CSV table of C-alpha atoms in Angstrom, one decimal:
chain,number,residue,atom,x,y,z
A,1,MET,CA,98.1,102.4,123.6
A,2,GLY,CA,98.0,106.0,122.6
A,3,PRO,CA,95.0,108.0,121.4
A,4,ALA,CA,96.2,107.8,117.8
A,5,LEU,CA,96.2,104.0,117.9
A,6,TYR,CA,92.7,104.0,119.3
A,7,VAL,CA,91.6,106.1,116.3
A,8,LEU,CA,93.2,103.6,113.9
A,9,VAL,CA,91.6,100.6,115.7
A,10,GLY,CA,88.2,102.3,115.5
A,11,SER,CA,88.6,103.3,111.9
A,12,ALA,CA,89.7,99.7,110.9
A,13,LEU,CA,86.6,98.2,112.6
A,14,VAL,CA,84.3,100.7,110.9
A,15,ALA,CA,85.9,100.0,107.5
A,16,LEU,CA,85.4,96.3,108.0
A,17,MET,CA,81.8,96.8,108.9
A,18,LEU,CA,81.2,99.0,105.9
A,19,VAL,CA,83.0,96.7,103.4
A,20,PHE,CA,80.7,93.8,104.4
A,21,THR,CA,77.4,95.6,105.0
A,22,THR,CA,77.2,98.3,102.3
A,23,VAL,CA,76.7,95.5,99.7
A,24,ASP,CA,76.2,91.8,100.0
A,25,PRO,CA,79.8,90.3,99.8
A,26,TRP,CA,78.4,87.5,97.6
A,27,LEU,CA,76.3,89.7,95.3
A,28,ASP,CA,77.3,89.0,91.7
A,29,LYS,CA,79.1,91.9,90.0
A,30,ALA,CA,79.5,93.9,93.2
A,31,GLY,CA,80.3,91.6,96.2
A,32,ILE,CA,83.8,91.8,97.4
A,33,LEU,CA,84.2,88.0,97.6
A,34,VAL,CA,83.0,87.2,94.1
A,35,GLY,CA,85.2,89.5,91.9
A,36,GLY,CA,88.5,88.9,90.1
A,37,LEU,CA,87.4,89.9,86.6
A,38,ASP,CA,90.5,91.8,85.7
A,39,ALA,CA,92.8,89.2,87.2
A,40,HIS,CA,91.2,86.7,84.8
A,41,VAL,CA,91.8,89.1,81.9
A,42,TYR,CA,95.5,89.2,82.9
A,43,ARG,CA,95.6,85.4,83.1
A,44,ASP,CA,93.9,85.2,79.7
A,45,GLY,CA,96.5,87.6,78.2
A,46,ALA,CA,99.3,85.5,79.4
A,47,TRP,CA,97.6,82.3,78.1
A,48,ARG,CA,97.1,83.9,74.7
A,49,VAL,CA,100.8,84.7,74.2
A,50,LEU,CA,101.8,81.3,75.5
A,51,HIS,CA,99.6,79.6,73.0
A,52,GLY,CA,100.1,81.9,70.0
A,53,TYR,CA,96.7,83.6,69.9
A,54,PRO,CA,96.4,87.3,69.0
A,55,LEU,CA,96.3,89.6,72.0
A,56,TYR,CA,94.5,92.7,70.7
A,57,THR,CA,92.4,91.8,67.7
A,58,GLU,CA,90.1,89.3,69.6
A,59,PRO,CA,88.1,89.8,72.7
A,60,SER,CA,89.4,88.3,76.0
A,61,VAL,CA,87.4,86.6,78.7
A,62,PHE,CA,83.8,87.9,79.2
A,63,GLY,CA,84.1,89.8,75.9
A,64,LEU,CA,86.5,92.4,77.2
A,65,LEU,CA,89.4,93.8,75.2
A,66,TYR,CA,93.0,93.5,76.4
A,67,THR,CA,94.4,97.1,76.8
A,68,TYR,CA,97.8,96.7,78.6
A,69,THR,CA,101.2,96.5,76.9
A,70,PRO,CA,102.6,93.3,75.4
A,71,PHE,CA,105.3,93.3,78.1
A,72,SER,CA,102.5,93.0,80.8
A,73,THR,CA,101.5,89.6,79.5
A,74,LEU,CA,105.1,88.3,80.2
A,75,VAL,CA,104.8,89.6,83.7
A,76,PHE,CA,101.4,88.0,84.1
A,77,ILE,CA,102.6,84.5,83.1
A,78,PRO,CA,102.8,83.3,86.7
A,79,ILE,CA,99.0,83.9,87.0
A,80,ASP,CA,98.5,81.4,84.2
A,81,LEU,CA,100.1,78.8,86.4
A,82,LEU,CA,97.1,79.1,88.8
A,83,PRO,CA,94.0,77.0,88.3
A,84,TRP,CA,91.1,79.1,87.1
A,85,GLY,CA,89.2,78.8,90.4
A,86,TRP,CA,92.2,80.0,92.5
A,87,VAL,CA,92.9,83.3,90.6
A,88,THR,CA,90.3,85.5,92.4
A,89,ASN,CA,91.2,84.7,96.0
A,90,THR,CA,94.9,84.4,95.3
A,91,TRP,CA,95.1,87.9,93.7
A,92,LEU,CA,92.9,89.3,96.5
A,93,ALA,CA,95.4,88.0,99.1
A,94,VAL,CA,98.3,89.4,97.1
A,95,ASN,CA,96.7,92.8,96.8
A,96,LEU,CA,96.0,93.0,100.5
A,97,VAL,CA,99.7,92.2,101.2
A,98,VAL,CA,100.7,94.8,98.6
A,99,LEU,CA,98.4,97.4,100.2
A,100,PHE,CA,100.2,96.8,103.6
A,101,GLY,CA,103.5,97.2,101.8
A,102,CYS,CA,102.5,100.5,100.2
A,103,ILE,CA,101.5,101.9,103.6
A,104,ARG,CA,104.7,100.6,105.2
A,105,LEU,CA,106.8,102.2,102.5
A,106,SER,CA,104.9,105.5,102.9
A,107,TRP,CA,105.8,105.6,106.6
A,108,ARG,CA,109.4,104.8,105.7
A,109,ILE,CA,109.5,107.7,103.3
A,110,LEU,CA,108.3,109.9,106.1
A,111,GLY,CA,111.3,108.8,108.1
A,112,TYR,CA,109.7,106.6,110.7
A,113,ARG,CA,111.2,103.6,112.5
A,114,LEU,CA,109.5,100.4,111.4
A,115,ASP,CA,109.1,98.2,114.4
A,116,VAL,CA,106.4,95.9,115.8
A,117,ARG,CA,104.3,98.9,117.0
A,118,SER,CA,104.4,100.6,113.7
A,119,THR,CA,103.7,97.4,111.8
A,120,PHE,CA,100.5,97.0,113.8
A,121,ALA,CA,99.5,100.6,113.0
A,122,CYS,CA,100.3,99.9,109.3
A,123,ALA,CA,98.0,96.9,109.3
A,124,LEU,CA,95.2,98.9,110.9
A,125,LEU,CA,95.5,101.6,108.3
A,126,ALA,CA,95.5,99.0,105.5
A,127,ILE,CA,92.2,97.6,106.8
A,128,THR,CA,90.9,101.2,107.0
A,129,CYS,CA,91.8,101.8,103.4
A,130,ALA,CA,90.0,98.7,102.2
A,131,PHE,CA,86.8,100.7,102.2
A,132,ILE,CA,87.9,103.6,100.1
A,133,GLU,CA,86.6,103.2,96.5
A,134,PRO,CA,90.0,103.0,94.7
A,135,VAL,CA,91.2,100.2,97.0
A,136,ARG,CA,87.9,98.4,97.3
A,137,THR,CA,87.4,98.2,93.6
A,138,THR,CA,91.1,97.2,93.1
A,139,LEU,CA,90.5,94.3,95.5
A,140,TYR,CA,87.2,93.4,93.9
A,141,TYR,CA,88.4,93.4,90.3
A,142,GLY,CA,91.8,92.0,91.0
A,143,GLN,CA,93.4,95.1,89.5
A,144,ILE,CA,97.2,95.8,89.2
A,145,ASN,CA,97.1,99.4,90.5
A,146,LEU,CA,98.4,98.7,94.0
A,147,VAL,CA,101.3,96.6,92.6
A,148,LEU,CA,102.3,99.5,90.3
A,149,MET,CA,102.2,101.9,93.2
A,150,LEU,CA,104.3,99.6,95.3
A,151,LEU,CA,107.0,99.6,92.6
A,152,VAL,CA,107.0,103.4,92.5
A,153,LEU,CA,107.1,103.8,96.2
A,154,TRP,CA,109.9,101.2,96.4
A,155,ASP,CA,111.8,103.5,94.1
A,156,CYS,CA,111.0,106.6,96.0
A,157,ALA,CA,111.8,105.1,99.4
A,158,ARG,CA,115.4,104.6,98.3
A,159,GLY,CA,118.0,107.3,98.6
A,160,ASP,CA,117.8,110.1,96.0
A,161,ARG,CA,121.0,108.8,94.5
A,162,GLY,CA,120.4,105.1,95.0
A,163,GLY,CA,121.8,103.0,92.2
A,164,LEU,CA,118.5,101.2,91.4
A,165,ARG,CA,116.3,104.2,91.8
A,166,GLY,CA,114.1,104.4,88.7
A,167,LEU,CA,114.0,100.6,88.1
A,168,GLY,CA,110.5,100.2,89.8
A,169,VAL,CA,109.1,103.1,87.8
A,170,GLY,CA,110.4,101.6,84.5
A,171,VAL,CA,108.9,98.2,85.2
A,172,ALA,CA,105.6,99.7,86.3
A,173,ALA,CA,105.5,101.8,83.1
A,174,GLY,CA,106.3,98.8,81.1
A,175,ILE,CA,103.2,97.1,82.4
A,176,LYS,CA,100.9,100.1,82.3
A,177,LEU,CA,102.0,103.4,80.7
A,178,VAL,CA,100.6,105.8,83.3
A,179,PRO,CA,103.6,105.5,85.8
A,180,LEU,CA,105.8,106.8,83.0
A,181,TYR,CA,104.8,110.3,84.4
A,182,PHE,CA,107.3,109.7,87.2
A,183,VAL,CA,110.1,110.1,84.7
A,184,ALA,CA,109.0,113.7,84.3
A,185,HIS,CA,108.8,113.8,88.1
A,186,PHE,CA,112.4,112.7,88.5
A,187,ILE,CA,113.5,115.3,85.9
A,188,ALA,CA,111.7,118.0,87.8
A,189,LEU,CA,113.6,116.9,90.9
A,190,ARG,CA,116.8,116.9,88.8
A,191,GLN,CA,117.4,113.3,89.7
A,192,TRP,CA,118.9,112.6,86.3
A,193,ARG,CA,120.2,109.1,87.0
A,194,ALA,CA,116.8,107.9,88.3
A,195,ALA,CA,115.1,109.4,85.2
A,196,LEU,CA,117.6,107.7,82.9
A,197,THR,CA,117.2,104.4,84.7
A,198,ALA,CA,113.4,104.5,84.5
A,199,SER,CA,113.5,105.4,80.9
A,200,ALA,CA,116.0,102.8,80.0
A,201,THR,CA,114.1,100.1,81.9
A,202,PHE,CA,110.9,101.1,80.1
A,203,VAL,CA,112.6,101.0,76.7
A,204,ALA,CA,114.1,97.6,77.6
A,205,SER,CA,110.6,96.3,78.5
A,206,VAL,CA,109.3,97.4,75.1
A,207,GLY,CA,112.3,95.8,73.4
A,208,LEU,CA,112.0,92.5,75.3
A,209,ALA,CA,108.3,92.2,74.4
A,210,TRP,CA,109.0,93.1,70.8
A,211,ALA,CA,111.6,90.4,70.5
A,212,ILE,CA,109.3,87.8,72.0
A,213,LEU,CA,105.9,89.1,70.7
A,214,PRO,CA,106.7,91.0,67.5
A,215,ALA,CA,103.2,90.8,65.9
A,216,ASP,CA,101.4,91.8,69.1
A,217,SER,CA,103.9,94.6,69.8
A,218,TRP,CA,103.5,96.0,66.3
A,219,GLN,CA,99.7,95.9,66.7
A,220,TYR,CA,99.8,97.6,70.1
A,221,TRP,CA,102.3,100.4,69.3
A,222,SER,CA,101.0,101.2,65.8
A,223,SER,CA,97.2,100.9,66.5
A,224,THR,CA,95.9,99.9,69.9
A,225,PHE,CA,98.0,102.4,71.8
A,226,LEU,CA,96.3,105.2,69.9
A,227,GLN,CA,92.7,104.1,70.5
A,228,SER,CA,91.9,106.0,73.6
A,229,ASP,CA,88.2,105.0,73.3
A,230,ARG,CA,89.1,101.3,73.5
A,231,ILE,CA,88.4,101.4,77.2
A,232,ALA,CA,85.2,103.4,77.2
A,233,LEU,CA,83.9,106.8,76.0
A,234,ASP,CA,85.1,110.0,77.6
A,235,THR,CA,81.6,110.8,78.8
A,236,HIS,CA,81.4,107.6,80.9
A,237,PRO,CA,80.9,108.7,84.5
A,238,ALA,CA,83.6,106.3,85.6
A,239,ASN,CA,86.2,108.3,83.8
A,240,GLN,CA,87.7,110.2,86.7
A,241,SER,CA,90.3,112.3,84.8
A,242,LEU,CA,90.5,115.8,83.5
A,243,ARG,CA,89.4,114.6,80.1
A,244,GLY,CA,86.5,112.9,81.6
A,245,ALA,CA,85.5,116.0,83.6
A,246,ILE,CA,85.5,118.1,80.5
A,247,ALA,CA,83.3,115.5,78.8
A,248,HIS,CA,81.0,115.2,81.8
A,249,LEU,CA,80.5,119.0,82.0
A,250,THR,CA,80.0,119.5,78.2
A,251,GLY,CA,78.1,116.3,77.5
A,252,HIS,CA,80.4,115.6,74.5
A,253,PRO,CA,83.8,113.9,74.1
A,254,ALA,CA,86.6,116.2,75.2
A,255,PRO,CA,88.2,117.9,72.2
A,256,MET,CA,92.0,117.5,71.9
A,257,TRP,CA,92.5,121.3,71.5
A,258,LEU,CA,91.0,121.8,75.0
A,259,TRP,CA,92.1,118.7,76.9
A,260,LEU,CA,95.8,118.8,75.9
A,261,PRO,CA,96.4,122.4,77.0
A,262,VAL,CA,94.5,121.9,80.3
A,263,ALA,CA,96.3,118.6,81.0
A,264,GLY,CA,99.7,120.2,80.1
A,265,ALA,CA,99.2,123.2,82.3
A,266,VAL,CA,98.1,121.0,85.2
A,267,ALA,CA,101.1,118.7,84.8
A,268,ALA,CA,103.5,121.7,84.6
A,269,THR,CA,102.0,123.2,87.7
A,270,SER,CA,102.1,119.9,89.6
A,271,LEU,CA,105.8,119.3,88.6
A,272,VAL,CA,106.8,122.7,90.0
A,273,VAL,CA,104.9,122.3,93.2
A,274,ALA,CA,106.2,118.7,93.7
A,275,ALA,CA,109.8,119.8,93.1
A,276,ARG,CA,109.5,122.5,95.7
A,277,LEU,CA,107.8,120.3,98.2
A,278,HIS,CA,110.6,117.7,97.9
A,279,ALA,CA,113.2,120.5,98.4
A,280,ARG,CA,111.4,121.6,101.5
A,281,GLY,CA,111.4,118.1,103.0
A,282,GLU,CA,107.8,117.0,102.1
A,283,ARG,CA,109.0,114.0,100.2
A,284,LEU,CA,105.9,111.8,100.5
A,285,LEU,CA,103.5,114.6,99.7
A,286,ALA,CA,105.6,115.3,96.5
A,287,ILE,CA,105.3,111.7,95.5
A,288,VAL,CA,101.6,111.6,96.2
A,289,LEU,CA,101.0,114.7,94.1
A,290,ALA,CA,102.9,113.1,91.2
A,291,GLY,CA,100.8,109.9,91.4
A,292,LEU,CA,97.5,111.8,91.6
A,293,THR,CA,98.6,114.0,88.7
A,294,ALA,CA,99.4,111.0,86.6
A,295,CYS,CA,95.8,109.8,87.1
A,296,ALA,CA,94.3,113.3,86.4
A,297,ILE,CA,96.1,113.9,83.1
A,298,SER,CA,95.6,110.3,81.8
A,299,PRO,CA,93.0,110.1,79.0
A,300,PHE,CA,90.9,107.7,81.0
A,301,SER,CA,91.2,106.9,84.7
A,302,TRP,CA,88.9,104.5,86.4
A,303,GLY,CA,88.2,105.1,90.0
A,304,HIS,CA,90.5,102.2,91.0
A,305,HIS,CA,93.4,104.0,89.3
A,306,TRP,CA,93.4,106.6,92.1
A,307,VAL,CA,95.0,104.3,94.7
A,308,TRP,CA,97.4,107.2,95.4
A,309,PHE,CA,94.9,108.5,97.9
A,310,VAL,CA,96.3,105.7,100.2
A,311,PRO,CA,99.7,107.4,100.8
A,312,LEU,CA,97.9,110.7,101.0
A,313,LEU,CA,95.9,109.3,103.9
A,314,VAL,CA,99.2,108.2,105.5
A,315,HIS,CA,100.5,111.7,105.1
A,316,LEU,CA,97.4,113.2,106.8
A,317,VAL,CA,97.6,110.7,109.7
A,318,HIS,CA,101.3,111.7,110.0
A,319,LYS,CA,100.3,115.3,110.3
A,320,ALA,CA,97.5,114.4,112.8
A,321,LEU,CA,99.9,112.8,115.2
A,322,THR,CA,101.2,116.2,116.2
A,323,ARG,CA,98.3,118.4,115.1
A,324,PRO,CA,95.0,116.7,115.9
A,325,GLY,CA,93.1,119.1,113.6
A,326,TRP,CA,94.5,117.1,110.6
A,327,TRP,CA,92.2,114.2,111.6
A,328,ILE,CA,89.4,116.3,110.2
A,329,GLY,CA,91.2,116.5,106.9
A,330,ALA,CA,91.8,112.8,106.9
A,331,ALA,CA,88.2,112.0,107.7
A,332,THR,CA,86.9,114.4,105.1
A,333,LEU,CA,89.0,112.8,102.4
A,334,TYR,CA,88.0,109.3,103.6
A,335,VAL,CA,84.3,110.1,103.4
A,336,SER,CA,84.6,111.7,100.0
A,337,ILE,CA,86.4,108.7,98.4
A,338,GLY,CA,84.6,106.0,100.3
A,339,ALA,CA,83.1,103.0,98.5
A,340,TRP,CA,79.6,104.2,99.0
A,341,THR,CA,77.0,102.1,97.1
A,342,TYR,CA,73.8,102.9,95.3
A,343,GLN,CA,71.2,100.2,95.0
A,344,TRP,CA,69.7,100.6,91.5
A,345,SER,CA,67.9,97.2,91.8
A,346,GLU,CA,68.0,94.0,93.8
A,347,THR,CA,70.8,92.7,91.7
A,348,TYR,CA,72.6,95.9,90.5
A,349,VAL,CA,74.6,98.0,92.8
A,350,SER,CA,77.1,100.7,91.8
A,351,VAL,CA,80.2,101.5,94.0
A,352,GLY,CA,81.5,105.0,94.2
A,353,LEU,CA,79.9,108.4,94.6
A,354,PHE,CA,80.7,109.3,90.9
A,355,LEU,CA,78.2,106.6,89.9
A,356,TYR,CA,75.3,108.0,91.8
A,357,PRO,CA,72.2,109.1,89.8
A,358,PRO,CA,73.1,111.8,87.2
A,359,TRP,CA,69.8,113.6,87.8
A,360,TRP,CA,70.7,114.6,91.3
A,361,PRO,CA,71.4,118.4,91.7
A,362,ILE,CA,75.0,117.7,93.0
A,363,ALA,CA,75.7,115.2,90.2
A,364,PRO,CA,78.3,117.5,88.5
A,365,ILE,CA,80.3,117.5,91.7
A,366,LEU,CA,79.9,113.8,92.4
A,367,MET,CA,80.6,112.7,88.8
A,368,ASN,CA,83.9,114.6,88.9
A,369,GLY,CA,84.6,113.8,92.5
A,370,TYR,CA,88.2,112.6,92.1
A,371,VAL,CA,89.2,115.6,89.9
A,372,VAL,CA,87.7,117.9,92.5
A,373,ALA,CA,89.6,116.1,95.2
A,374,TYR,CA,92.8,116.3,93.2
A,375,ALA,CA,92.3,120.1,92.7
A,376,ALA,CA,91.9,120.4,96.5
A,377,VAL,CA,95.1,118.4,97.0
A,378,LEU,CA,97.0,120.6,94.5
A,379,VAL,CA,95.9,123.7,96.2
A,380,GLY,CA,96.5,122.3,99.6
A,381,ALA,CA,100.0,121.3,98.6
A,382,GLY,CA,100.7,124.9,97.6
A,383,VAL,CA,99.5,126.0,101.0
A,384,VAL,CA,101.8,123.5,102.7
A,385,LEU,CA,104.6,124.8,100.5
A,386,VAL,CA,104.0,128.3,101.7
A,387,GLY,CA,103.8,127.1,105.3
A,388,ARG,CA,107.1,125.3,105.0
A,389,ARG,CA,108.7,128.3,103.5
A,390,ARG,CA,107.7,130.4,106.4
A,391,GLU,CA,108.8,127.8,108.8
A,392,LEU,CA,112.3,127.6,107.2
A,393,ASP,CA,112.5,131.3,106.4
A,394,PRO,CA,111.1,133.1,109.4
A,395,ASP,CA,113.3,136.2,108.9
A,396,GLU,CA,113.3,136.3,105.1
A,397,ASP,CA,112.6,140.0,104.9
A,398,ARG,CA,115.2,141.2,107.3
A,399,SER,CA,118.0,138.6,107.4
A,400,GLY,CA,121.6,139.1,106.4
A,401,PRO,CA,124.0,136.9,104.4
A,402,GLY,CA,124.8,134.8,107.4
A,403,ILE,CA,121.2,133.8,108.0
A,404,HIS,CA,120.7,133.1,104.3
A,405,ALA,CA,123.7,130.7,104.4
A,406,ILE,CA,122.1,128.8,107.3
A,407,ARG,CA,118.9,128.5,105.4
A,408,VAL,CA,120.7,127.0,102.4
A,409,VAL,CA,122.1,124.3,104.7
A,410,LEU,CA,118.7,123.6,106.3
A,411,ARG,CA,117.0,123.2,102.8
A,412,GLY,CA,119.6,120.6,101.9
A,413,THR,CA,119.0,118.6,105.1
A,414,ARG,CA,116.0,116.3,104.9
A,415,GLY,CA,113.8,115.9,107.9
A,416,VAL,CA,115.3,118.9,109.8
A,417,SER,CA,111.9,120.6,110.5
A,418,ARG,CA,109.8,117.5,110.7
A,419,PRO,CA,107.4,117.6,113.7
A,420,VAL,CA,108.1,114.9,116.2
A,421,PRO,CA,105.1,112.8,117.2
A,422,ARG,CA,104.3,112.4,120.8
A,423,PRO,CA,105.9,109.5,122.6
A,424,ASP,CA,102.5,107.7,122.7
A,425,SER,CA,101.9,107.8,119.0
A,426,PRO,CA,101.9,104.5,117.1
A,427,MET,CA,104.6,105.7,114.7
A,428,ARG,CA,107.9,106.9,116.1
A,429,PRO,CA,110.5,108.8,114.0
A,430,ALA,CA,113.8,107.1,113.3
A,431,ARG,CA,116.9,108.7,114.6
A,432,GLU,CA,117.9,109.3,111.0
A,433,PRO,CA,115.3,109.7,108.2
A,434,VAL,CA,115.1,106.4,106.3
A,435,GLY,CA,115.7,106.4,102.6
A,436,VAL,CA,117.9,109.4,102.5
A,437,ALA,CA,121.4,107.9,102.5
A,438,GLU,CA,122.6,106.4,99.2
A,439,ASN,CA,122.0,102.7,98.9
């Protein structure tokens, strides 16, 4: 067992301890074993459309409002087949399996061979990620975020010209609109067929739902879709988006004239950086940047929306296999997004640093923690891009036409300059990068 595997074993054990000791696992409204709130909302949405009840004009279970698309209720119909008491634990198990699948697909995108050894490493990293706040709260609430990320990663793990590439993004966007950002990502990569497939799939999901649920579809697309405050106010500390950060810092709802230009500029910058990262062979980092950007520019992003930190941790571990200094980066990210709790009373515990007391001197940083982390990732991605350029173009200032031609070939060959992990690392590279050839 190599040193890297020892690190993963240790981190998994620490994560398990933290998940079950930072808060009583059976504590109402916080314990990891007594959640499932959102999974029951999904089930209730499916039940309503099956029994002819309005979806958006009446409160759902526990007085909550249904906010997802009409198409999502059709996807959630299998949940309605489960008895009420089975929903929480069943969805928790599903999310754990999906978390493992997301990590496995991330390694595949990096070009690693998926064997027994790497499967064990994936399982350890999945356990480790169970303590970061986006995953911990996704597991607790029974959220859909990991499933949506799996669909997108499944798309991106296929060849750039794979016939079904875009299908997963379209289905994910049909359930929840945020993944629609990946259509812009495909366009930035000039993957026209993937963008068209994703768009067509999304439109088909809208059309299917409209044919089956015309009244709910009209209500959603003509009214509910435009009500950004239906979830919560911009100023809510749980809103980990650019719009939320503006509201937190000003103390007022973010004005459209400010938020839209900022979000647009950030999205444009991210698309350019992601496209260049992809061209330089940093495929997973480009995908991660797109996923994080989708969360950043969304009008309202709960902490559990930021599950894209999971493949980012995979990327950092990948770097650490050959450059141990990257373990510091992985540990720093892990600590900053951990599911750290604050005990407000014996029965009320908040999860996540952004929900710590607002009167603390560092509250402006904590309250906007994920936006700060995203900014660091965007800047870091730019630094990686510069480093890759120097790696591929060491003689840029003095090379002739022949060297330039060789560079063009290298840029079009994926995985050429990928560092090779030591033989004792838990993840070994495949002979040929997986997911490159057309499927």
